[in-house]
Each structure stands twice: as C-alpha cells, then as structure tokens.
PDB file of C-alpha atoms and ligand atoms in Angstrom:
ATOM      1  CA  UNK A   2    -165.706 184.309 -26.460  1.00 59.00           C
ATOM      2  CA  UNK A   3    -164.211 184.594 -30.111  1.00 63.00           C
ATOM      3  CA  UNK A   4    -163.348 181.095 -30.900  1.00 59.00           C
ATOM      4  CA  UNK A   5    -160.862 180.149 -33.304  1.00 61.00           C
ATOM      5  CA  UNK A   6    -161.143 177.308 -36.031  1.00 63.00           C
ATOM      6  CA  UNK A   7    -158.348 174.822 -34.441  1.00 65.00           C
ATOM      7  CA  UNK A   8    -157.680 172.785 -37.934  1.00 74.00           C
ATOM      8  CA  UNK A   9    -155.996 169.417 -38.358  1.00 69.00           C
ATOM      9  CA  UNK A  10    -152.614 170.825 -39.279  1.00 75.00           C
ATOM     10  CA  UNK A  11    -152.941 172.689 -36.357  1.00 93.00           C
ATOM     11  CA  UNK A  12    -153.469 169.721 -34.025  1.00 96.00           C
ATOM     12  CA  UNK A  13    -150.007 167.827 -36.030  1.00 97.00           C
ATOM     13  CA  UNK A  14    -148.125 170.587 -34.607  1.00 97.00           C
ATOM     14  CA  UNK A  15    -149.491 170.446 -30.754  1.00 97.00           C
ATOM     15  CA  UNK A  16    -148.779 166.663 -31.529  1.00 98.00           C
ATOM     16  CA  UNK A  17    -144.738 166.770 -32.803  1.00 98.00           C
ATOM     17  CA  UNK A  18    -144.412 169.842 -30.054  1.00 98.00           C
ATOM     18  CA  UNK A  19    -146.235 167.295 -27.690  1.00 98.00           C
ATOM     19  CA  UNK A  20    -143.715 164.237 -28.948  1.00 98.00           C
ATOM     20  CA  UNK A  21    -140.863 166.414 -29.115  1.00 98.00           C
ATOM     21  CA  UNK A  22    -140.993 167.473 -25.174  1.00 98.00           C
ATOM     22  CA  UNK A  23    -141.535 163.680 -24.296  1.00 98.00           C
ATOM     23  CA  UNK A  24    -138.310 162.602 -26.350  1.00 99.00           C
ATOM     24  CA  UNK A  25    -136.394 165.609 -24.870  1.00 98.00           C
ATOM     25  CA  UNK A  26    -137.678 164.422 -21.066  1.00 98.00           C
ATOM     26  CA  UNK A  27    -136.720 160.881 -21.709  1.00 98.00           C
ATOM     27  CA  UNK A  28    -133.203 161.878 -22.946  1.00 98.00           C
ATOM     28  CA  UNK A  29    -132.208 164.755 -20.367  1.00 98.00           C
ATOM     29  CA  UNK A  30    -133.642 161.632 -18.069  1.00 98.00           C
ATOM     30  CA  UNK A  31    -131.135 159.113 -19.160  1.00 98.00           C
ATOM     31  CA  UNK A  32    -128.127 161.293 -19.440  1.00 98.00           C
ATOM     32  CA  UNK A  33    -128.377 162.132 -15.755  1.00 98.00           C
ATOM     33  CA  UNK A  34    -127.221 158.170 -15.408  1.00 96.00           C
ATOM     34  CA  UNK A  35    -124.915 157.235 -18.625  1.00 97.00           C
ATOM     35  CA  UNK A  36    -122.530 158.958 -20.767  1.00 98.00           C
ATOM     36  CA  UNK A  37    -124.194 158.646 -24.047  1.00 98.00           C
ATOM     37  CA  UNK A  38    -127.777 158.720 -25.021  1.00 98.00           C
ATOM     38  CA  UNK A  39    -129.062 156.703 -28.198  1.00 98.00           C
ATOM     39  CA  UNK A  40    -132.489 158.202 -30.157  1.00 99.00           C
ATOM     40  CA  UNK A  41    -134.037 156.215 -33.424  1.00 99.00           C
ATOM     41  CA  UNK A  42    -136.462 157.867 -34.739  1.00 99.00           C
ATOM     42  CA  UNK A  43    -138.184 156.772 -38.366  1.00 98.00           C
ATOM     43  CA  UNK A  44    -138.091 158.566 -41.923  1.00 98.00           C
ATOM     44  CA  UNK A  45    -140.687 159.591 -44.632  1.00 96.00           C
ATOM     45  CA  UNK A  46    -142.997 162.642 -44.105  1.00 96.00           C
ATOM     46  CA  UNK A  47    -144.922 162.724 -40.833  1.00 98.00           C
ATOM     47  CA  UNK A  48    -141.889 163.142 -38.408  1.00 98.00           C
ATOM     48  CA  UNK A  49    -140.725 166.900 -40.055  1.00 98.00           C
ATOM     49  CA  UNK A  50    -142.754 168.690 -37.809  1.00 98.00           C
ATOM     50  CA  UNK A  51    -141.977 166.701 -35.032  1.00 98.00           C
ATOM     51  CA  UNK A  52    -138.008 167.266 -36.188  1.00 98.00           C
ATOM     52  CA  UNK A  53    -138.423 170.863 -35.840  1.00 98.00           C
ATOM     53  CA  UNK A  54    -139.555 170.963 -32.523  1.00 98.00           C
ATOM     54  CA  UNK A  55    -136.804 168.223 -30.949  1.00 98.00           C
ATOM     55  CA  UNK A  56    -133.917 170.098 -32.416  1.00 98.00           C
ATOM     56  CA  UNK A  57    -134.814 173.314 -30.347  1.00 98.00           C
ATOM     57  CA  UNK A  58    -135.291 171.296 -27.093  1.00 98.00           C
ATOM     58  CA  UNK A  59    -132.599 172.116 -24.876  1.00 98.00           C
ATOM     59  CA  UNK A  60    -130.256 169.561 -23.498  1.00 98.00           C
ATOM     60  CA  UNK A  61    -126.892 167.723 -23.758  1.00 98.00           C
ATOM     61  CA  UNK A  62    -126.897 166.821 -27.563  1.00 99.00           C
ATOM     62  CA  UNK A  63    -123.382 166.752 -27.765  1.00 98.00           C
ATOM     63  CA  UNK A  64    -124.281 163.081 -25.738  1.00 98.00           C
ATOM     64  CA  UNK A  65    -126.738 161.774 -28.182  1.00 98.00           C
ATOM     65  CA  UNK A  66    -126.225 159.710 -30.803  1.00 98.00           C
ATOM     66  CA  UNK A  67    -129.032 159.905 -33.552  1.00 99.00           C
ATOM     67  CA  UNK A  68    -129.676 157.445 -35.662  1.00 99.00           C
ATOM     68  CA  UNK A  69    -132.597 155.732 -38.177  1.00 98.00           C
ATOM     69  CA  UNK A  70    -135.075 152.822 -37.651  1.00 98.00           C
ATOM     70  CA  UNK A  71    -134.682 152.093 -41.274  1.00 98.00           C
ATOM     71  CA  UNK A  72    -133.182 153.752 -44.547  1.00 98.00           C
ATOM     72  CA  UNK A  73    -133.590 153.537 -48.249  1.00 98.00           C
ATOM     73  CA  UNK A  74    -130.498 152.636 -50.024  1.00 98.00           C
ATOM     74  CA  UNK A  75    -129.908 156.170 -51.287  1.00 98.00           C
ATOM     75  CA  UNK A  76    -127.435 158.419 -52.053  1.00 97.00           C
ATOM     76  CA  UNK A  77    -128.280 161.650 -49.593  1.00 97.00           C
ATOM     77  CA  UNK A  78    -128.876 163.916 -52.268  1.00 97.00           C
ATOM     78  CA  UNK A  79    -131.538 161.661 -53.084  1.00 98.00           C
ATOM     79  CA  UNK A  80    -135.280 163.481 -52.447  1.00 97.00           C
ATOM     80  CA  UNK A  81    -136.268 159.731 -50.808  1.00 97.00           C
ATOM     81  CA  UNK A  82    -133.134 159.793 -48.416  1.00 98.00           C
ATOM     82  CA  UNK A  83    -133.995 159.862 -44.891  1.00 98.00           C
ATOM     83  CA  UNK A  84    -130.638 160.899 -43.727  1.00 98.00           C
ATOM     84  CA  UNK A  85    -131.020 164.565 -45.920  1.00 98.00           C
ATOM     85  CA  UNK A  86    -133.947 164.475 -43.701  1.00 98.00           C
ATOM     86  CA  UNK A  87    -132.712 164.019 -40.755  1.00 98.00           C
ATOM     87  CA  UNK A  88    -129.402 166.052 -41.322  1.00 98.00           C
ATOM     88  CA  UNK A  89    -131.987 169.120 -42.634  1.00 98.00           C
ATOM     89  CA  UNK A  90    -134.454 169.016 -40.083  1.00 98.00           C
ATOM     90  CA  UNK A  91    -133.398 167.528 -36.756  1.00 98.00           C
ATOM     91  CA  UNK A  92    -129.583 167.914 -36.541  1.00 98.00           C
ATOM     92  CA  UNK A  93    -130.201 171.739 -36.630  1.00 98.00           C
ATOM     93  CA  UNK A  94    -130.473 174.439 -33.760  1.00 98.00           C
ATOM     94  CA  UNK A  95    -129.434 173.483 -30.460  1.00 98.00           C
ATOM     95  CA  UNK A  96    -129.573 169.424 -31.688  1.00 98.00           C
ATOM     96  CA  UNK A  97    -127.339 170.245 -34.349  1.00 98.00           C
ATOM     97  CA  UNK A  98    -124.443 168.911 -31.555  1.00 98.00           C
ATOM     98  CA  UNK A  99    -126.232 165.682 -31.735  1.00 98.00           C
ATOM     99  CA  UNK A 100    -124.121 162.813 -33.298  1.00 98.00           C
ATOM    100  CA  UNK A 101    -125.924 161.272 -36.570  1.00 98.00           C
ATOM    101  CA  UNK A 102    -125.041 157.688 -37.600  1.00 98.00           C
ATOM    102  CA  UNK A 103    -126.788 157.152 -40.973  1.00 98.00           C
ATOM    103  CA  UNK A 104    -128.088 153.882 -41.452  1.00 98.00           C
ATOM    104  CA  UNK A 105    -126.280 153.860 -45.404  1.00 98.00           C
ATOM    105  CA  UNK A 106    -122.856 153.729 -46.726  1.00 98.00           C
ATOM    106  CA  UNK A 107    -121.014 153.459 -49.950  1.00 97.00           C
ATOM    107  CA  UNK A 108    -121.487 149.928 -50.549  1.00 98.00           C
ATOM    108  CA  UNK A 109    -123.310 148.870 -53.940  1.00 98.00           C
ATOM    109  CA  UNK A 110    -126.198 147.288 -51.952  1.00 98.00           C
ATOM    110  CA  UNK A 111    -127.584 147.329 -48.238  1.00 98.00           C
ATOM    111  CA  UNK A 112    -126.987 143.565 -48.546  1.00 98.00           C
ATOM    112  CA  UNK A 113    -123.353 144.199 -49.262  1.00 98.00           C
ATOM    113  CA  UNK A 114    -123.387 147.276 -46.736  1.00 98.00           C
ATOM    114  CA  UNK A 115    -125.270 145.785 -43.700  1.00 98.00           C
ATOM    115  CA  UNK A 116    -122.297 143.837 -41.704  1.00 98.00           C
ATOM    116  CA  UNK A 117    -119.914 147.269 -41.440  1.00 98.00           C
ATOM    117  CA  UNK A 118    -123.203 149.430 -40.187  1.00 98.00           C
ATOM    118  CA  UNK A 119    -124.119 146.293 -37.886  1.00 98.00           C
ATOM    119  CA  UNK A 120    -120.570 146.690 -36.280  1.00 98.00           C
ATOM    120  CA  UNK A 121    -120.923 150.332 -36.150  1.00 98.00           C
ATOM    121  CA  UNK A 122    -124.153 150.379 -34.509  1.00 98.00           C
ATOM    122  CA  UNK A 123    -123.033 147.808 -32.189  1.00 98.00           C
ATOM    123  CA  UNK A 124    -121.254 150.606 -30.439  1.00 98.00           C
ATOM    124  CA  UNK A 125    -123.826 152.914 -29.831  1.00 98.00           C
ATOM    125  CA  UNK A 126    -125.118 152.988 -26.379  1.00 97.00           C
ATOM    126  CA  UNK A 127    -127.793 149.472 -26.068  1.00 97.00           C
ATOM    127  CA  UNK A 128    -130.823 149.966 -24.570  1.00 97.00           C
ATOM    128  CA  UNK A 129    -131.612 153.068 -26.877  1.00 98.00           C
ATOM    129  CA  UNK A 130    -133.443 155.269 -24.508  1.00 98.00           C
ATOM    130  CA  UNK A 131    -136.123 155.949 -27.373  1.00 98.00           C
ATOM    131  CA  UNK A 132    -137.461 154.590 -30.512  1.00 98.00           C
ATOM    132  CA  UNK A 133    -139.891 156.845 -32.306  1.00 99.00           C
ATOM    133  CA  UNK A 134    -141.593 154.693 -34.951  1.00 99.00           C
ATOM    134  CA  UNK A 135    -143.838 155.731 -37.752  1.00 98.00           C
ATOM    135  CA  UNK A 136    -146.384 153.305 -39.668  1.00 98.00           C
ATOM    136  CA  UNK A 137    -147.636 153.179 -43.589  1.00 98.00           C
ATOM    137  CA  UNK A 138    -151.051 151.698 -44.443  1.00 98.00           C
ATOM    138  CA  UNK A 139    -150.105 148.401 -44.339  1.00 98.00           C
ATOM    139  CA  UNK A 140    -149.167 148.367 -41.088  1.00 98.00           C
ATOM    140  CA  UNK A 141    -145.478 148.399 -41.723  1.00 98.00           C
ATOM    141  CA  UNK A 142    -143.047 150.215 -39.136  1.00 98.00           C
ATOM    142  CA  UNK A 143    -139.532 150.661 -39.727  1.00 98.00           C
ATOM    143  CA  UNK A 144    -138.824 148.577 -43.231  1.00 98.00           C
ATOM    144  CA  UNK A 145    -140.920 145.453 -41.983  1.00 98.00           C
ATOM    145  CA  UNK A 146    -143.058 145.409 -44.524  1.00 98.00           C
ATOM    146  CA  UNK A 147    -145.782 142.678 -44.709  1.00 98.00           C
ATOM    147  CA  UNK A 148    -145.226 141.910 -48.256  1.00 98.00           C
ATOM    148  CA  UNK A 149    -141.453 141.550 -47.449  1.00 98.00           C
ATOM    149  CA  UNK A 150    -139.673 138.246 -48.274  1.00 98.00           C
ATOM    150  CA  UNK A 151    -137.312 139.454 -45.680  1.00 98.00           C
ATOM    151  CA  UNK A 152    -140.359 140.227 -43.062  1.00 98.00           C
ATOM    152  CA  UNK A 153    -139.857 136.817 -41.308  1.00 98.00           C
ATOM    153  CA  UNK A 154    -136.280 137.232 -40.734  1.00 98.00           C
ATOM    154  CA  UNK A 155    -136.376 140.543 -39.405  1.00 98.00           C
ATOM    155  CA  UNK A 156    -138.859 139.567 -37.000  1.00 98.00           C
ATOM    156  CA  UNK A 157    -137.183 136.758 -35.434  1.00 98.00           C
ATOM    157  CA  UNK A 158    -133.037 137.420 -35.648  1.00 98.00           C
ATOM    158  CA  UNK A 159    -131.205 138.693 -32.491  1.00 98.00           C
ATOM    159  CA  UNK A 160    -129.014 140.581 -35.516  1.00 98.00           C
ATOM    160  CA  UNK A 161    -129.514 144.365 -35.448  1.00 98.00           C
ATOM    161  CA  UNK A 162    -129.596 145.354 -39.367  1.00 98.00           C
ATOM    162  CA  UNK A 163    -131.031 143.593 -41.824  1.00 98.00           C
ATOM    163  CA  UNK A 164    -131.370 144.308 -45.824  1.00 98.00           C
ATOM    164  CA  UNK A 165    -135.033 144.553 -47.045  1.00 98.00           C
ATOM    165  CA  UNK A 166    -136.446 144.828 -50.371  1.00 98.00           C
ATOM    166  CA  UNK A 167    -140.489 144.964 -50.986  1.00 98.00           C
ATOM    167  CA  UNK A 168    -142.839 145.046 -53.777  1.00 98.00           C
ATOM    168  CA  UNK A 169    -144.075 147.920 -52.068  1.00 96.00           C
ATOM    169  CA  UNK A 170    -141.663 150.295 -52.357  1.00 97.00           C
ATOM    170  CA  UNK A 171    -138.961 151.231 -55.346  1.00 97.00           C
ATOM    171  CA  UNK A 172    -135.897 151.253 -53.348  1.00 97.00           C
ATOM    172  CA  UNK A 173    -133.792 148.799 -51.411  1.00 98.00           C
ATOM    173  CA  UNK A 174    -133.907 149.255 -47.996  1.00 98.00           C
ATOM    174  CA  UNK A 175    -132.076 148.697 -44.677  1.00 98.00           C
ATOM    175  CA  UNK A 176    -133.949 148.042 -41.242  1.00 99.00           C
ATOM    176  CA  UNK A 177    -133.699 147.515 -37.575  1.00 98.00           C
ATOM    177  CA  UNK A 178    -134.790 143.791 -36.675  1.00 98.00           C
ATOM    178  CA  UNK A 179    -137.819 144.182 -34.438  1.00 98.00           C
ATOM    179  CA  UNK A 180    -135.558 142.538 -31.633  1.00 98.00           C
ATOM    180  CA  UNK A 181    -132.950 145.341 -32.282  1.00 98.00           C
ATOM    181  CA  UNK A 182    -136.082 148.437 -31.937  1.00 98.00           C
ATOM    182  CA  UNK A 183    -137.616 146.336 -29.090  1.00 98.00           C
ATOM    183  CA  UNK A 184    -134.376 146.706 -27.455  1.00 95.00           C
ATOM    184  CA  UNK A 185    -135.041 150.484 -25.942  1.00 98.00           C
ATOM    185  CA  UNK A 186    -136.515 151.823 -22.576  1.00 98.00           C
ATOM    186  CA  UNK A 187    -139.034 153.693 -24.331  1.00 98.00           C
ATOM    187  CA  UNK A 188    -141.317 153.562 -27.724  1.00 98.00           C
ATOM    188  CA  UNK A 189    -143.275 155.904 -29.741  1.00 98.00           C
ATOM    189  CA  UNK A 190    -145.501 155.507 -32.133  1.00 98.00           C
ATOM    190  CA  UNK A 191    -146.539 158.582 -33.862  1.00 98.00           C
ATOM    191  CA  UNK A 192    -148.950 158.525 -37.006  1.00 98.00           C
ATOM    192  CA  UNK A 193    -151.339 161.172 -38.404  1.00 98.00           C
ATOM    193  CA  UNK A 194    -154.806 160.851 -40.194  1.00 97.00           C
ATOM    194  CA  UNK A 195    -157.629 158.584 -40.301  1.00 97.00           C
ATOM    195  CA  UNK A 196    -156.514 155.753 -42.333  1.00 98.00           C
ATOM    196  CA  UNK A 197    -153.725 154.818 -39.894  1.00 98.00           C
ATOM    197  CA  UNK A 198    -156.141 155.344 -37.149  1.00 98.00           C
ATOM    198  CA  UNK A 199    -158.068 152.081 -38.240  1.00 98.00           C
ATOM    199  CA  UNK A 200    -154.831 150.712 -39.572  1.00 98.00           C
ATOM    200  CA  UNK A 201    -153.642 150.753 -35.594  1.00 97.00           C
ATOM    201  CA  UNK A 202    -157.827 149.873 -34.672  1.00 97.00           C
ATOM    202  CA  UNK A 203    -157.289 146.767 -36.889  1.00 98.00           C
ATOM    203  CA  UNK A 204    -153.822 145.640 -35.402  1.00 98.00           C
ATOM    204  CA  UNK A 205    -155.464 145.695 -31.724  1.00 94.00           C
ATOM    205  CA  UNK A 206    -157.836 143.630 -33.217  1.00 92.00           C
ATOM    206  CA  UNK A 207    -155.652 140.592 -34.205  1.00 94.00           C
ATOM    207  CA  UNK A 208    -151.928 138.957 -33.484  1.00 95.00           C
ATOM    208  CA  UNK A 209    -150.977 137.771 -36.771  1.00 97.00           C
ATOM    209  CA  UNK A 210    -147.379 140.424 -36.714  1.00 97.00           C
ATOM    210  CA  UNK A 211    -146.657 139.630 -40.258  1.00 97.00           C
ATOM    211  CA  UNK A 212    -149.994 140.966 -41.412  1.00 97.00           C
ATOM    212  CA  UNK A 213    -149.395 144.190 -39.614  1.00 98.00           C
ATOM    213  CA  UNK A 214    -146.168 143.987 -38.170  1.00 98.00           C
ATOM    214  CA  UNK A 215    -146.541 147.269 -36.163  1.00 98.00           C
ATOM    215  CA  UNK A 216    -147.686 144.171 -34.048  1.00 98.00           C
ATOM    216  CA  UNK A 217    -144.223 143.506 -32.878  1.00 98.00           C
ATOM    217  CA  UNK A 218    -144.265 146.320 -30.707  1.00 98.00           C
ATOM    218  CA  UNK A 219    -147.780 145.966 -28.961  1.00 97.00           C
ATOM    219  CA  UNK A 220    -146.733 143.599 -26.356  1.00 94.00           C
ATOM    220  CA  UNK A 221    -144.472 146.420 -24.356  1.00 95.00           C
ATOM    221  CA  UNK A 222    -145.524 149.781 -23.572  1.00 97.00           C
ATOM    222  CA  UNK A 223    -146.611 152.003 -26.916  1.00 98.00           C
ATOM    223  CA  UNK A 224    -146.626 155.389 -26.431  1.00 98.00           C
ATOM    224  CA  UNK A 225    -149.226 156.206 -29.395  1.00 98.00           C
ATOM    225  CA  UNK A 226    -149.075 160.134 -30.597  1.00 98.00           C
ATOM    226  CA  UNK A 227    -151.991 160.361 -32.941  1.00 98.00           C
ATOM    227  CA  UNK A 228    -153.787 163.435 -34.779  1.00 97.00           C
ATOM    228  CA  UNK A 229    -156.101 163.577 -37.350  1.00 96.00           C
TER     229      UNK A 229
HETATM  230  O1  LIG B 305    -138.343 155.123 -44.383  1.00 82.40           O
HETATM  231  C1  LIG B 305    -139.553 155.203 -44.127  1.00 82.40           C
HETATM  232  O2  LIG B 305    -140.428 155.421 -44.970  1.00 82.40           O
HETATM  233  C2  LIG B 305    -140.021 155.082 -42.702  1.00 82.40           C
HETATM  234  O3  LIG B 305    -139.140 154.707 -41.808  1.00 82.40           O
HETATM  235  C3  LIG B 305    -141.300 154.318 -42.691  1.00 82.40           C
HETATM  236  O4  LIG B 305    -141.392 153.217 -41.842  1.00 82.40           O
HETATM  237  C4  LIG B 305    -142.355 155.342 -42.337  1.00 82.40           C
HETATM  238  O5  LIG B 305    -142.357 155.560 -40.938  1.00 82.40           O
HETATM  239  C5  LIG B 305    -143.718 154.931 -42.801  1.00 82.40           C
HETATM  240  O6  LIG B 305    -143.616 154.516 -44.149  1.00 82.40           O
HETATM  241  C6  LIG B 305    -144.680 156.105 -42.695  1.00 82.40           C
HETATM  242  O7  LIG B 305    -144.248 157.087 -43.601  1.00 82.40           O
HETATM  243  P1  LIG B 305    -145.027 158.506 -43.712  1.00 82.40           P
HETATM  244  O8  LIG B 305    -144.721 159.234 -42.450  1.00 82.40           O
HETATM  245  O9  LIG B 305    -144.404 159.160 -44.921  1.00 82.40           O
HETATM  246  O10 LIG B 305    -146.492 158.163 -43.873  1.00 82.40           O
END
C-alpha cells in the first residue's frame, strides 16, 4: 500500500478543517433557537488556515456577528491588524454575509477608545455561542498577558473591554476581560507546535492564572485543537 508522507502542515490543515466544522455545528446549532449568533475568535498567525475553512461552511451568516478576543491598536492597513485579517480571510465566501465588529476605532488610544466599543459590544447577542482562543509562549490568550500591569484587572472585572499594554509586545492593545470570554456556551482553544504543547502541559500542572493566564479558562469545558 503506497503510503504517503502526512507532514505537519498537513495535519494544521485537518486541524482548522477539523475546528472549522465544529464552529460551523455550534453556530447552525444556536441559530435554530435565537436570532443572532455571536463568534470571537483570536488574531495573529495560527487561525488563517482555520479562517479559510469557516468562511466556506455553509450556514446563516447573515445572523452572525463576528468579532475579536483582542486587537492591537492599529490602523487596518497595518500588517499587525487583526481586523485586515479577519476582513481578508474569514469574512470571505459564503461568511462574507457575516457581520464584523472590529474591536478598534478612531480614538487616539484603546484607553480613550474602550467605553464606545464596550457599549457597542454590549449589544451583540450575550452568551457568545463560541470563543476560539489562541495562546503565545507565555501562556497568554486573548491580550492577558502575564507581564501585563493590566493582567489583574482583566482577570477579575465584570467589564467586557479593557485597554492593555505589555512589555511583550510593541503595540497597545485592547482585550476581552476573562469574565467577558468566559461568558460563551462553548470554548476553543486551538494552538500548533511543540512549544505550546508544554506551554498548555505546564498550565495543567499549576493554578497560579497570572503566570499562565490561559488558566482562566481551564475550569469550564476546553475544547483543545492541537497539531504539531
Ligand atoms: O492578537 C493576538 O496576537 C492574538 O489574539 C493572541 O492572543 C494570539 O492568539 C497569540 O498571541 C498566539 O498568536 P500566534 O497564533 O501568532 O502564535
């Protein structure tokens, strides 16, 4: 039997195919009892593939509201901005009827900006019926990031947004609180590689959130989607 070499980029795409038919499932699930659908799904790199795949699943789109666990505080044409992402990738074939909230506006700052998107988000449809999280090396998820003089705070307010800045990373950011994220029927967690493999090994191993605040959402159910 002629075998063929099934390679690690091969197994990210049965992964964000695999991810993408569990988001679509959960979605066509909750529109059969509510008008509107909410999805948050996380930025940076590993999620493209997994874009791809959700915008060609076939449902009601025109009832889903899109929007982002967290955002840097970038103009769109901006190579770092998670919104071109999103706009490029996942609001696109038959998701392209989807309705995307970005997580960003026009004001100087996401400390200036935060209380208008808090009021607009407040009007999307509460329990999201998914979160899709990522997570960096240092355990972060969304913009909770350990080194964060903000970390505390977003781990403990009943707010929804909060602004974020880290030593970590070059640009402002803007976050979901963990209270806001935990606030959904269903989470995913979907990471790549062997270095977040032991980063997630390590945060089984402990409870201290603000060391590796991907933590926060290990007390509920965790739907991990992992590949090498
Ligand atoms: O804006 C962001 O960067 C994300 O929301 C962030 O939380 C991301 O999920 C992790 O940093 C992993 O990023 P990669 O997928 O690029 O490793």
């Amino acid at each position: 039997m002629k075998t063929t070499d099934y390679t690690a980029s091969d197994a990210r795409e049965v992964l964000a195919c695999s991810l993408a038919e569990a988001v679509a499932a959960a979605l066509r699930e909750d529109l059969v009892e509510q008008a509107r659908a909410t999805l948050i799904v996380s930025g940076g790199s590993t999620p493209v593939p997994f874009f791809k795949a959700l915008s060609r699943q076939h449902l009601d789109w025109a009832r889903v509201d899109v929007t982002l666990a967290d955002e840097r505080w970038v103009g769109e044409d901006s190579q770092d901005s998670n919104t071109r992402l999103v706009k490029q990738h996942l609001i696109a074939q038959e998701a392209s009827a989807a309705v995307f909230h970005p997580l960003v506006n026009q004001a100087d700052s996401p400390e200036e900006g935060v209380s208008t998107l808090e009021a607009q988000m407040a009007q999307l449809s509460w329990p999201a019926s998914v979160v899709v999280l990522g997570m960096g090396g240092d355990g972060h998820t969304a913009s909770l990031f350990p080194d964060s003089p903000q970390l505390a705070y977003g781990l403990e307010t009943d707010k929804l947004l909060l602004a974020v800045r880290s030593p970590s990373v070059p640009q402002a950011r803007i976050s979901f609180s963990a209270s806001a994220l935990s606030n959904a029927r269903r989470h995913f967690l979907h990471v790549t590689g062997d270095e977040k493999r032991s980063v997630f090994a390590d945060a089984f191993g402990g409870n201290d959130v603000k060391a590796l605040p991907i933590r926060a959402f290990m007390s509920q159910a965790l739907s991990l989607y992992w590949a090498p």
